[in-house]
Coordinates of C-alpha atoms in Angstrom, one line a residue:
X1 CA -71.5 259.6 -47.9
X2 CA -74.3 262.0 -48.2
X3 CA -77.0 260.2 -50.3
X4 CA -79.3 263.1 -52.3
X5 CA -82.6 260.4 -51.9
X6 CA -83.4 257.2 -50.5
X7 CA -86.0 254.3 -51.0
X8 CA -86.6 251.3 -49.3
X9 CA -87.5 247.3 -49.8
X10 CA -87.7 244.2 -47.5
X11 CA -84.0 242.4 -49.7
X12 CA -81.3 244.9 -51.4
X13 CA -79.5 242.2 -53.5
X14 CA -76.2 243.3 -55.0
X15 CA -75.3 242.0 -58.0
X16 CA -76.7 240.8 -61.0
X17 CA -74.6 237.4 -62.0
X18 CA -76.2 233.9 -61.6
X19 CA -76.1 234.0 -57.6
X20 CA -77.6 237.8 -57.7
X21 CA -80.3 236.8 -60.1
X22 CA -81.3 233.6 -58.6
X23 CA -81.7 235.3 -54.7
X24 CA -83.5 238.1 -56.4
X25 CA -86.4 236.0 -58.0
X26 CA -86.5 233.5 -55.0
X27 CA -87.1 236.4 -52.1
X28 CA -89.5 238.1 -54.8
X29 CA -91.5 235.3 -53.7
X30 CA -92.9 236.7 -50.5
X31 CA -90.9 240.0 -50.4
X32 CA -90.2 243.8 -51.7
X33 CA -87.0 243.1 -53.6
X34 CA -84.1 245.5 -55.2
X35 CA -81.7 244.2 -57.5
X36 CA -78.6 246.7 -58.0
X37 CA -75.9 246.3 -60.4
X38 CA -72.8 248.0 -61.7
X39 CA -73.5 247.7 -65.0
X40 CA -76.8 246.2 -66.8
X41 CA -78.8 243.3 -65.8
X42 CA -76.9 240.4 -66.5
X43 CA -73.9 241.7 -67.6
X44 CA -71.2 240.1 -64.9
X45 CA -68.5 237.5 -65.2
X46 CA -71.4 234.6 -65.3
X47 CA -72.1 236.1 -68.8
X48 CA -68.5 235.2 -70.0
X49 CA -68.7 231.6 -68.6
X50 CA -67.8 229.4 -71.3
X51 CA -67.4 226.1 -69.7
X52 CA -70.1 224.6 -68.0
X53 CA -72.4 224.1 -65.0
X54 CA -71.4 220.4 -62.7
X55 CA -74.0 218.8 -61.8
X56 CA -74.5 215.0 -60.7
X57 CA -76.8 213.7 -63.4
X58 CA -78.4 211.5 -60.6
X59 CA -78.5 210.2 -57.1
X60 CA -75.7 207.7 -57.7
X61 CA -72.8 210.0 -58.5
X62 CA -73.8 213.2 -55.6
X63 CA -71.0 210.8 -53.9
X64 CA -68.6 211.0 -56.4
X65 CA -69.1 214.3 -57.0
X66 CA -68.4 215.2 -53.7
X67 CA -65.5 213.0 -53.2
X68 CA -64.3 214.8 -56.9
X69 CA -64.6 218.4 -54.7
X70 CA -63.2 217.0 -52.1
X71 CA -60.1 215.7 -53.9
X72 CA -59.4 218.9 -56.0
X73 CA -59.6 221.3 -53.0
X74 CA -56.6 219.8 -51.5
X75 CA -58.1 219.6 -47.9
X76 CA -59.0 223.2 -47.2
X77 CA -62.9 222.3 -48.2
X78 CA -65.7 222.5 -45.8
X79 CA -66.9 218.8 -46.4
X80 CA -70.5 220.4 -45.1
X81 CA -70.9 223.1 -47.6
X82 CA -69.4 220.4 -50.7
X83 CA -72.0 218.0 -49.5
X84 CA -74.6 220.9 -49.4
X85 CA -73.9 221.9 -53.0
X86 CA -73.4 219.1 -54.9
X87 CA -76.4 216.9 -53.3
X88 CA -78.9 220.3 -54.3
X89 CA -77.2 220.2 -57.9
X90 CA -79.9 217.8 -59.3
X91 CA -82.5 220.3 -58.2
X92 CA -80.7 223.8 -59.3
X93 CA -80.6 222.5 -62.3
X94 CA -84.3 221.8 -62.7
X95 CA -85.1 225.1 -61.7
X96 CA -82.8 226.7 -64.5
X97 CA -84.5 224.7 -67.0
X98 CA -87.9 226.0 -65.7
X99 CA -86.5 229.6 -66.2
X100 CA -85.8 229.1 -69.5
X101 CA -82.3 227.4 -69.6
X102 CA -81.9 225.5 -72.6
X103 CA -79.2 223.0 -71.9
X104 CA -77.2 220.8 -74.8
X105 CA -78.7 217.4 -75.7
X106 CA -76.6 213.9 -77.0
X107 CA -77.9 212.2 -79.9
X108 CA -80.4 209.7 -77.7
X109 CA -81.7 213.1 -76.1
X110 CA -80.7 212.7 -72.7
X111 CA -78.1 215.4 -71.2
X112 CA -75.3 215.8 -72.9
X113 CA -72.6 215.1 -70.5
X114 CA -68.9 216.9 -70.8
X115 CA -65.4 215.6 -69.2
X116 CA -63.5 218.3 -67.5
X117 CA -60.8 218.0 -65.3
X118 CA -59.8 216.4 -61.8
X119 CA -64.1 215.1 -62.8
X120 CA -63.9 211.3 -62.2
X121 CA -66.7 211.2 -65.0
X122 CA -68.7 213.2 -67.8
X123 CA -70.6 215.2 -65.4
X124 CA -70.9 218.5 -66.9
X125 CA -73.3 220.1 -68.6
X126 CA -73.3 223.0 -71.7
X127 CA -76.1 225.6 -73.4
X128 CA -75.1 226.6 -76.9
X129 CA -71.7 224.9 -76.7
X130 CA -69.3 226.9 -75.1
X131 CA -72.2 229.7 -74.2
X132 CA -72.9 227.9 -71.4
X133 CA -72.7 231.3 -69.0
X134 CA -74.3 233.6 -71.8
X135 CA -77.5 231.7 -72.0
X136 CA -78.1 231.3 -68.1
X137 CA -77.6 235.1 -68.0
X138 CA -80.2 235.7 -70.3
X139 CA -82.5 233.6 -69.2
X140 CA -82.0 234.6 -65.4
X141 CA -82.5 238.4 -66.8
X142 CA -85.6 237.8 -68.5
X143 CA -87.2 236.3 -65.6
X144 CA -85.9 239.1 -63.4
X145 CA -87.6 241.7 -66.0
X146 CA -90.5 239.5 -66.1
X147 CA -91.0 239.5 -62.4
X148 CA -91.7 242.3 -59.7
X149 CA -87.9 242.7 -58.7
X150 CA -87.0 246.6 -58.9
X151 CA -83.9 246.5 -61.2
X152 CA -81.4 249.3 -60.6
X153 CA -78.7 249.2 -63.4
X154 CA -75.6 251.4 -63.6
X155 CA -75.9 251.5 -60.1
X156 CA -72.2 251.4 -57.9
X157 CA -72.1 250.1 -54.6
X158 CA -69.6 252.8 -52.1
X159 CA -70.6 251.1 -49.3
X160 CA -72.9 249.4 -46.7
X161 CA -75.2 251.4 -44.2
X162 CA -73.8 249.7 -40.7
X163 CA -76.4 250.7 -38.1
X164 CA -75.4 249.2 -34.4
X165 CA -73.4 246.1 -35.6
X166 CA -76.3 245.6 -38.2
X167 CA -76.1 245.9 -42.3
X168 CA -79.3 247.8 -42.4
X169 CA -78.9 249.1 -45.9
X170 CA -76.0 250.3 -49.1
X171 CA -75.1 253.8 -50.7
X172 CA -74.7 253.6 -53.9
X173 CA -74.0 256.1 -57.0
X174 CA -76.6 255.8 -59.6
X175 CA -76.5 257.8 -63.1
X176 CA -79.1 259.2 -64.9
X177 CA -79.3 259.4 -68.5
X178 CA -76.8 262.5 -69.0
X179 CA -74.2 260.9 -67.1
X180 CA -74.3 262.7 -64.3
X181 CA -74.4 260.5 -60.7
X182 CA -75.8 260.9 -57.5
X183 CA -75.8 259.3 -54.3
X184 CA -78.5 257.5 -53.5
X185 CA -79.3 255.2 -50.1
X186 CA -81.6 252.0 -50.3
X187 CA -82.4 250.9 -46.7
X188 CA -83.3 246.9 -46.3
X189 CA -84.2 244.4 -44.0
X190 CA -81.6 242.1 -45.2
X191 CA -78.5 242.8 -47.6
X192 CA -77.2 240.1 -50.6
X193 CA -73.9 240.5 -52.0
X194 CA -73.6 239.0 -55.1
X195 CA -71.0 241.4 -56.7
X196 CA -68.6 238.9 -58.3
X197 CA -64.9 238.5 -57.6
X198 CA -61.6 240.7 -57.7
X199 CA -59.8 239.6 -61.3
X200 CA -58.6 243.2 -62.0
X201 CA -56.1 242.9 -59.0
X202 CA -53.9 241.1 -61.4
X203 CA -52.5 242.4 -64.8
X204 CA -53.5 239.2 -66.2
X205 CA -56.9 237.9 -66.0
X206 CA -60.0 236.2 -67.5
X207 CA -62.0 238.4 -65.2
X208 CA -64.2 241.8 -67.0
X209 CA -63.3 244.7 -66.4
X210 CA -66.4 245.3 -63.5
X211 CA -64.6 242.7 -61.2
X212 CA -63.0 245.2 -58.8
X213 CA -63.4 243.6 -55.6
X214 CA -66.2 246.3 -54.7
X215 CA -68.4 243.5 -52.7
X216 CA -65.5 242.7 -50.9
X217 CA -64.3 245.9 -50.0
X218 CA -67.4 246.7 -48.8
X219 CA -67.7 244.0 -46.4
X220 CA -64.2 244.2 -44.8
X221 CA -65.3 247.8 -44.3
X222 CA -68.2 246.6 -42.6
X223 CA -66.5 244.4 -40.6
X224 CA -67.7 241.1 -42.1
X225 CA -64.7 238.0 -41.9
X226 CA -62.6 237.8 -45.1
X227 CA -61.8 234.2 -46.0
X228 CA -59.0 232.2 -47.8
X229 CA -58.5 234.9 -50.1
X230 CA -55.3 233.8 -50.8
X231 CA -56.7 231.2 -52.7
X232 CA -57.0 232.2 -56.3
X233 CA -57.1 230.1 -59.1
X234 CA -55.6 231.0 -62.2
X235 CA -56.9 229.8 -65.3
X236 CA -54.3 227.8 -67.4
X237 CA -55.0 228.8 -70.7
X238 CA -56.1 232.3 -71.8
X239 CA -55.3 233.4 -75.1
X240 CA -52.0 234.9 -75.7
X241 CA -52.9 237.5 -78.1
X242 CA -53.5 241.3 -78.0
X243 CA -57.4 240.9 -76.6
X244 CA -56.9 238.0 -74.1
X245 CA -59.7 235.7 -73.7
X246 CA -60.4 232.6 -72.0
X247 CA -60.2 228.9 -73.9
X248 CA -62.2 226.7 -71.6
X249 CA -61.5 224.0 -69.9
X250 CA -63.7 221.7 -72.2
X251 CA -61.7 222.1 -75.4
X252 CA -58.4 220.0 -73.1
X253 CA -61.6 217.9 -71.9
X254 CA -62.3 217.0 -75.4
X255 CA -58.6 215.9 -76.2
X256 CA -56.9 219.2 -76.8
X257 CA -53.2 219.0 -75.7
X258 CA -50.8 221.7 -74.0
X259 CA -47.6 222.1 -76.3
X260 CA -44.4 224.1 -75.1
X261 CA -42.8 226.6 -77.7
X262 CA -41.0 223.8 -79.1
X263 CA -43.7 222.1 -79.7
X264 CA -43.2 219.3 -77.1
X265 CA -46.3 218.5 -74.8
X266 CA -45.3 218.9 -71.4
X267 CA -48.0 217.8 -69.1
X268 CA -47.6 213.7 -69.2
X269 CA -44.4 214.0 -67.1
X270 CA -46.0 216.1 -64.9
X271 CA -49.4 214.3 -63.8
X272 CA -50.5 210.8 -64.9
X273 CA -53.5 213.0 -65.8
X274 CA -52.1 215.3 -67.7
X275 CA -54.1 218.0 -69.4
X276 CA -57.0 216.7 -67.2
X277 CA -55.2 217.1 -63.5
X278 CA -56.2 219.7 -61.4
X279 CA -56.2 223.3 -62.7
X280 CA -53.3 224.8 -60.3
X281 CA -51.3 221.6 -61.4
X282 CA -51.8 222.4 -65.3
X283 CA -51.5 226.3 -64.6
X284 CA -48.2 226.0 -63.0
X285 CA -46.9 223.6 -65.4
X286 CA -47.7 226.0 -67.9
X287 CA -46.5 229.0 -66.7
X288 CA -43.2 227.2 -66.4
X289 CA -43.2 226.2 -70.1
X290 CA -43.2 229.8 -70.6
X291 CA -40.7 231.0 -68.4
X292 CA -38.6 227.8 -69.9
X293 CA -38.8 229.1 -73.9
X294 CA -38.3 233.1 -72.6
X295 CA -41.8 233.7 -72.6
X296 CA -42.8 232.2 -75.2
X297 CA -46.2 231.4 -75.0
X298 CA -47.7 227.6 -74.8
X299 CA -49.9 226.6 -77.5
X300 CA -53.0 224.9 -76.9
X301 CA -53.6 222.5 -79.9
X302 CA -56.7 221.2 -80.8
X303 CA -56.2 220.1 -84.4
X304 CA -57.0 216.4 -83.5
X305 CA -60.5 217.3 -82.6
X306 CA -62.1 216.8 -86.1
X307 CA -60.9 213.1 -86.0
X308 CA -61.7 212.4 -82.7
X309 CA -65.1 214.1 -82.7
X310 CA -66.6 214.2 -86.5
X311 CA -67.2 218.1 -85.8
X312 CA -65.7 221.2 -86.5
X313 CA -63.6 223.3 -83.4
X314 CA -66.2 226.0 -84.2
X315 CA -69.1 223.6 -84.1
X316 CA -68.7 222.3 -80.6
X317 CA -66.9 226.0 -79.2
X318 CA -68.5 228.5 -81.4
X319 CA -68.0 231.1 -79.0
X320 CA -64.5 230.6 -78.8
X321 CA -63.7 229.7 -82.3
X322 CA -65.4 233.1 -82.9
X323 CA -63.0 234.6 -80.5
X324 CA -59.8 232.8 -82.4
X325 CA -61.1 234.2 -86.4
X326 CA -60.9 237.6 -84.5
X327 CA -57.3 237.1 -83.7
X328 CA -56.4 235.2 -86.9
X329 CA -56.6 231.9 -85.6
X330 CA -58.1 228.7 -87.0
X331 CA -57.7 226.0 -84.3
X332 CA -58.8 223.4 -86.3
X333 CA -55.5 223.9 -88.5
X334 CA -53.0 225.6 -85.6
X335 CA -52.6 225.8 -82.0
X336 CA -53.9 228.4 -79.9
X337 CA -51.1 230.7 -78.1
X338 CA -52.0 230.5 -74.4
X339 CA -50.7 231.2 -70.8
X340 CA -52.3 231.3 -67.0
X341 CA -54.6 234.1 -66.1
X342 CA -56.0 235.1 -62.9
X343 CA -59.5 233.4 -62.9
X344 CA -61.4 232.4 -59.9
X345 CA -61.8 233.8 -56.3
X346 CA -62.0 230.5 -53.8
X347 CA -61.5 232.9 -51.0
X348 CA -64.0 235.8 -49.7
X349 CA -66.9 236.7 -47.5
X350 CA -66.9 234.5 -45.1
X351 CA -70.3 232.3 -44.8
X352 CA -71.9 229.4 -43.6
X353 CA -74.0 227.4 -46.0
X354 CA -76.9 229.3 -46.1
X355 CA -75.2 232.7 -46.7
X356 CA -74.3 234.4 -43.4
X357 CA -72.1 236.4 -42.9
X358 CA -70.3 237.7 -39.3
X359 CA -72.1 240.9 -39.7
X360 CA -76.2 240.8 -38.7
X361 CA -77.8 241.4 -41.9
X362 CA -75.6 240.7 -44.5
X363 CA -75.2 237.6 -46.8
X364 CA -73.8 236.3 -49.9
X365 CA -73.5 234.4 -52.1
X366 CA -71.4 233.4 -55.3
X367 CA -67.7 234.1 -56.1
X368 CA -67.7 236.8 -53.8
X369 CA -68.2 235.1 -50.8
X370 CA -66.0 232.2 -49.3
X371 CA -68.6 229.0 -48.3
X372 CA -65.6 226.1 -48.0
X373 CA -67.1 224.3 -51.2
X374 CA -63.9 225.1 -53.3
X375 CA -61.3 224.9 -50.9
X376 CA -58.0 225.5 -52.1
X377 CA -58.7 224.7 -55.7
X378 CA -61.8 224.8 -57.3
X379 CA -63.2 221.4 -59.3
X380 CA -63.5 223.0 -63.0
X381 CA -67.4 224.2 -63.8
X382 CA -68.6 224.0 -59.7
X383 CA -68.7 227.9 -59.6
X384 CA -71.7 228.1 -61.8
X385 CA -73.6 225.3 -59.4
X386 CA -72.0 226.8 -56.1
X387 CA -73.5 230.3 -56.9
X388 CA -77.0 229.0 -58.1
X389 CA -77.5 226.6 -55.2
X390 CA -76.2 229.5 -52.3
X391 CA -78.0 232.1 -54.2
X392 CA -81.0 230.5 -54.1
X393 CA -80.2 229.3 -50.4
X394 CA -80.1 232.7 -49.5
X395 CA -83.3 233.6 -50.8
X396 CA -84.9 230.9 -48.3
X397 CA -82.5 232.6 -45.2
X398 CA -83.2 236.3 -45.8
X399 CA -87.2 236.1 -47.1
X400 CA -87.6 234.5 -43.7
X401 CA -85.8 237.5 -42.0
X402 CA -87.5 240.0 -43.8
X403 CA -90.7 238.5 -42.5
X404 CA -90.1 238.5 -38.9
X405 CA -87.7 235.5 -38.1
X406 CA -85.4 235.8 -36.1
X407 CA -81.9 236.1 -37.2
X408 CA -79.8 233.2 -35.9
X409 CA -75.8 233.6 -36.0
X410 CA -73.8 231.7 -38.7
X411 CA -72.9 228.2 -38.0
X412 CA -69.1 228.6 -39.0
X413 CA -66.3 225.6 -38.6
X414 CA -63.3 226.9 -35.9
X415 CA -61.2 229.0 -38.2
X416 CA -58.0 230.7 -37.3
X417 CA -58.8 233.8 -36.8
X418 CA -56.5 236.7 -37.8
X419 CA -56.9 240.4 -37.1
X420 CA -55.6 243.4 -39.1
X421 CA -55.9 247.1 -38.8
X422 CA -58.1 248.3 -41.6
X423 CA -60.2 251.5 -42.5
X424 CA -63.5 251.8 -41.9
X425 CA -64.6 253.5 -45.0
X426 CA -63.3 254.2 -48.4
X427 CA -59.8 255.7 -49.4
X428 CA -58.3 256.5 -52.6
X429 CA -55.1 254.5 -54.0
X430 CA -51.7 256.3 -53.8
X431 CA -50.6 253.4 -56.3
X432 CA -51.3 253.6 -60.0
X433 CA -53.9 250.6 -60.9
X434 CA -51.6 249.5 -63.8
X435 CA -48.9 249.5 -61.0
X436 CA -50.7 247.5 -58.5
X437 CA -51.8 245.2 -60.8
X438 CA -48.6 244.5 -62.2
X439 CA -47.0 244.1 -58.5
X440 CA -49.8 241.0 -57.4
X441 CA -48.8 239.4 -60.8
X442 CA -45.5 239.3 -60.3
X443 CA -45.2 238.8 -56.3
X444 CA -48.5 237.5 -55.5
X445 CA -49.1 235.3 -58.6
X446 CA -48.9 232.0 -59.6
X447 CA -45.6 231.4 -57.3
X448 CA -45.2 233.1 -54.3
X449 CA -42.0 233.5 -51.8
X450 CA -41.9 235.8 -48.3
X451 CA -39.4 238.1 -50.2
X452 CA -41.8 239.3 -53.0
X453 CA -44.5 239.3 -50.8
X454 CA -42.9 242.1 -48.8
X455 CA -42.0 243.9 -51.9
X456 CA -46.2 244.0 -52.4
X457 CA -46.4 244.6 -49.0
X458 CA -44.3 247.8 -49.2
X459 CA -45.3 248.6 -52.6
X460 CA -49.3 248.7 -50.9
X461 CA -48.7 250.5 -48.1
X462 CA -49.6 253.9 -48.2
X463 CA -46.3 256.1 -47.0
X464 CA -49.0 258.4 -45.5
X465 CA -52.4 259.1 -44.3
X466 CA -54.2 259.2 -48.2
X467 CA -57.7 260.7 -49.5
X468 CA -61.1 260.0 -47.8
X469 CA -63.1 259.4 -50.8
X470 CA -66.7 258.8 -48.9
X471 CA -69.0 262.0 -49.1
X472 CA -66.4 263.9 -51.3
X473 CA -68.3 265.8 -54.4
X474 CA -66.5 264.6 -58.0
X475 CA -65.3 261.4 -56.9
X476 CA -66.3 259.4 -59.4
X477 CA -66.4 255.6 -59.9
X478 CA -63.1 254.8 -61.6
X479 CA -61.5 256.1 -58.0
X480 CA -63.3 254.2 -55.9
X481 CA -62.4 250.8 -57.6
X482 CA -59.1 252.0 -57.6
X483 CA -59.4 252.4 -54.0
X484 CA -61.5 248.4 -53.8
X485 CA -58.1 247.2 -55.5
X486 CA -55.6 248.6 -53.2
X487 CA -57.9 247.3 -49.9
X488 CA -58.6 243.5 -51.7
X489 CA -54.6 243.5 -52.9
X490 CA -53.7 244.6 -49.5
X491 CA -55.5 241.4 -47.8
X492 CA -54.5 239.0 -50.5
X493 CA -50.8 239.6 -49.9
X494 CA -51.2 239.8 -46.0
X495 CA -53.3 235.8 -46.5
X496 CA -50.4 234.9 -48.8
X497 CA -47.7 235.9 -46.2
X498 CA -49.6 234.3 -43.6
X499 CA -49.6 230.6 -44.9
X500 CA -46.1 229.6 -45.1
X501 CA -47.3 226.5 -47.0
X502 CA -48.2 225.5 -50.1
X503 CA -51.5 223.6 -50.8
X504 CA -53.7 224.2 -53.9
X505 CA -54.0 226.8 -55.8
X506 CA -51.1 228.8 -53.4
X507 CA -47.7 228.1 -54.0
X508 CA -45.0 229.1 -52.2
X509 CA -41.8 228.5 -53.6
X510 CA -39.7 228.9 -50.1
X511 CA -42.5 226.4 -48.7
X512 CA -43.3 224.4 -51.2
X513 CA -44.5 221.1 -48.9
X514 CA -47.4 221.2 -46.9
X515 CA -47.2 219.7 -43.5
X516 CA -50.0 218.4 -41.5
X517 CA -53.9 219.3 -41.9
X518 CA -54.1 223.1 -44.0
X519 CA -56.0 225.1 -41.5
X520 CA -58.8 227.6 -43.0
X521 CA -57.7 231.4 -41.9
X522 CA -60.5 234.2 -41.7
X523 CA -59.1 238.3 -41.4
X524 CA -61.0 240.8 -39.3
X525 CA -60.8 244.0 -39.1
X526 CA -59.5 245.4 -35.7
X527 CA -61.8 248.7 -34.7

């Protein structure tokens, strides 16, 4: 890339969700900071967050908690990083609030605790209902604006600057106000990404439409470790209707039940928990009620509610009851049509607790990156915590670098380690996004076997050398997500070939047992 202008700051974070934010106005502390962002301030999947944020409402239950996370990441969790997370939850949350985070209160005024599920107890907390993401994303943004972070929105991240081994910087395509982009190159003593997760890879998804995987395509090309990423949770219910959108978790937490076509409600017989087990238990068992009734969707029915609770559906999930008048839906009278959706990234950038990465200068921090809290299934409303506590984590790690520390290496457990050929800089797709996405749904999806997986495979690999995109005038945006997608698709298929087991959130249907201890599996790109 050949970048018209440059600037320069002591922290280039990328990214501006809850993890993005948060590192941004911790380094400000004591450093020159640059927050970049695809779109504007704010405006990431942590804005569309409707369930809430866990956190351990005191000393006592950090155990619990822990052992909760534990337990729902079906041994693939680094204990370290769970124990890390959940025992600075108390403390996260307390620094939200002095932000400006306004979170629900019961009747007695204490915290408002919500039941979600594989949670052994209430433990989860709301803002404005089912708004819990919208609000933290406001109030994150106003302290950004409020603060001497540079903001730099509608700015695209191509790539990182790789300078002997080191991250020493990111080109990026900003636009000015007549559309028209240019390439631009911020150099940095220490590089945050905090660019979300990869949704769009899949033709179904809870994810917006800026989750492209451009974090993570950046850091393979760097040659930062790729974790787990074949560990993708997929969201149960999302709306079956012509504008999909998510129906949180909390609605089955208040005593919604899943209903097939028929009518007849499905999950007893397949956990003692039911609605409540784990969310790749309840997602699979969905997406086979589905299948059973010839795609007909499930129905999510919340009609009891009223009676149980005293309160209106749209009282206690305005923003989704908002969502359901848009498509003709009154929940309180009739079940919501739903099916699984792509929703989560447990996999990633690989990191140690505090945000390093296998590449000198580069961290990160939130869905994109890969800690070991979630494992192979993540415990319902822990992203929000994860990426608050490692965002502001990071802050700690790279303001110290900034100032003169000296980088240490990243304390990482002994993964298997797996190397694959990969490009070092961007190339453009030779496989239609509406293709692609359409091929990791259906072979890379919610149930997996080695013979679709090579379909994908095939389908992904380019029949001949394709496009350099990098440094090419006219290239604009839409063509370098495309090409993100291909590289992140690419690497989820080759994780999902590679473990011939099923545990969590990956299920293989031609291995469907998982023998011995799961082993956690980092790619590298070969030079």
């Amino acid at each position: 890339m050949n970048p018209v202008s440059s600037s320069s700051c002591d922290v280039l974070v990328l990214g501006a969700g809850i993890a993005g934010m948060t590192a941004a106005l911790d380094a400000a502390r004591g450093s020159s900071v640059v927050l970049a962002t695809k779109t504007a301030l704010g405006d990431g999947s942590t804005r569309w967050a409707q369930g809430g944020i866990a956190v351990a409402a005191d000393g006592r239950d950090v155990a619990a908690h822990v052992a909760d996370t534990l337990a729902a990441g079906a041994g693939l969790c680094d204990p370290r990083a769970v124990e890390a997370v959940c025992a600075a939850g108390p403390a996260a949350l307390r620094a939200l609030a002095g932000r400006g985070v306004e979170f629900d209160r019961a009747a007695d005024g204490g915290p408002a605790l919500g039941l979600e599920a594989a949670h052994s107890r209430p433990r989860v907390l709301h803002a404005g209902g089912d708004r819990t993401g919208a609000a933290i994303s406001a109030a994150l943004a106003a302290a950004v604006r409020r603060s001497d972070v540079v903001v730099r929105e509608d700015a695209f991240l191509v790539g990182l600057v790789v300078d002997a081994g080191r991250v020493v910087g990111a080109d990026l395509l900003l636009r000015d106000a007549s559309g028209a982009q240019a390439a631009h190159r911020v150099s940095a003593a220490a590089v945050v990404l905090a660019t979300g997760g990869a949704g769009q890879v899949f033709s179904r998804t809870t994810n917006p439409a800026v989750a492209t995987g451009d974090g993570l395509a950046a850091a393979w090309r760097a040659g930062a470790g790729i974790a787990d990423l074949e560990m993708v949770q997929f969201h149960p219910t999302a709306a079956a209707v012509p504008q999909p959108f998510l129906v949180s978790e909390a609605v089955r937490g208040e005593g919604a039940v899943l209903l097939d076509a028929a009518g007849h409600r499905f999950m007893p017989a397949v956990d003692p928990r039911a609605e409540l087990a784990p969310r790749d238990v309840v997602a699979r068992a969905t997406a086979r009620a589905v299948a059973a009734h010839g795609g007909r969707p499930a129905l999510l029915d919340a009609t009891g509610l009223r009676a149980r609770t005293g309160a209106a559906f749209s009282r206690r999930f305005p923003g989704i009851a908002a969502l359901c008048a848009a498509a003709g839906i009154d929940p309180d009278r009739e079940p919501v049509p739903v099916t699984p959706a792509a929703h989560y990234l447990m996999g990633g950038v690989r990191t140690d607790v505090r945000g390093r990465t296998s590449v000198p200068g580069l961290w990160a921090a939130g869905e994109v990156a890969c800690t070991g809290a979630h494992g192979a299934n993540r415990l319902a409303s822990n992203s929000l915590l994860e990426a608050l506590v490692t965002g502001s984590r990071v802050a700690a790690d790279v303001a110290a670098v900034a100032a003169g520390a000296p980088g240490e290496p990243p304390a990482f457990t002994a993964d298997e380690v797996v190397e694959l050929p990969g490009p070092a800089t961007a190339r453009a797709s030779h496989v239609a996004r509406r293709d692609l996405r359409a091929a990791l749904w259906e072979h890379a999806g919610l149930f997996r076997d080695a013979a679709g997986l090579e379909v994908a495979t095939k389908l992904l690999t380019p029949a001949e050398t394709p496009l350099e995109l990098a440094g090419l005038p006219g290239v604009d945006r839409r063509a370098h997500e495309d090409a993100n997608l291909l590289l992140v698709a690419r690497l989820l298929v080759a994780a999902a070939a590679l473990r011939t087991e099923s545990l969590g959130a990956h299920h293989r249907d031609d291995h469907p047992e998982t023998p011995g201890a799961p082993r956690r599996r980092t790619l590298r790109r070969t030079a």
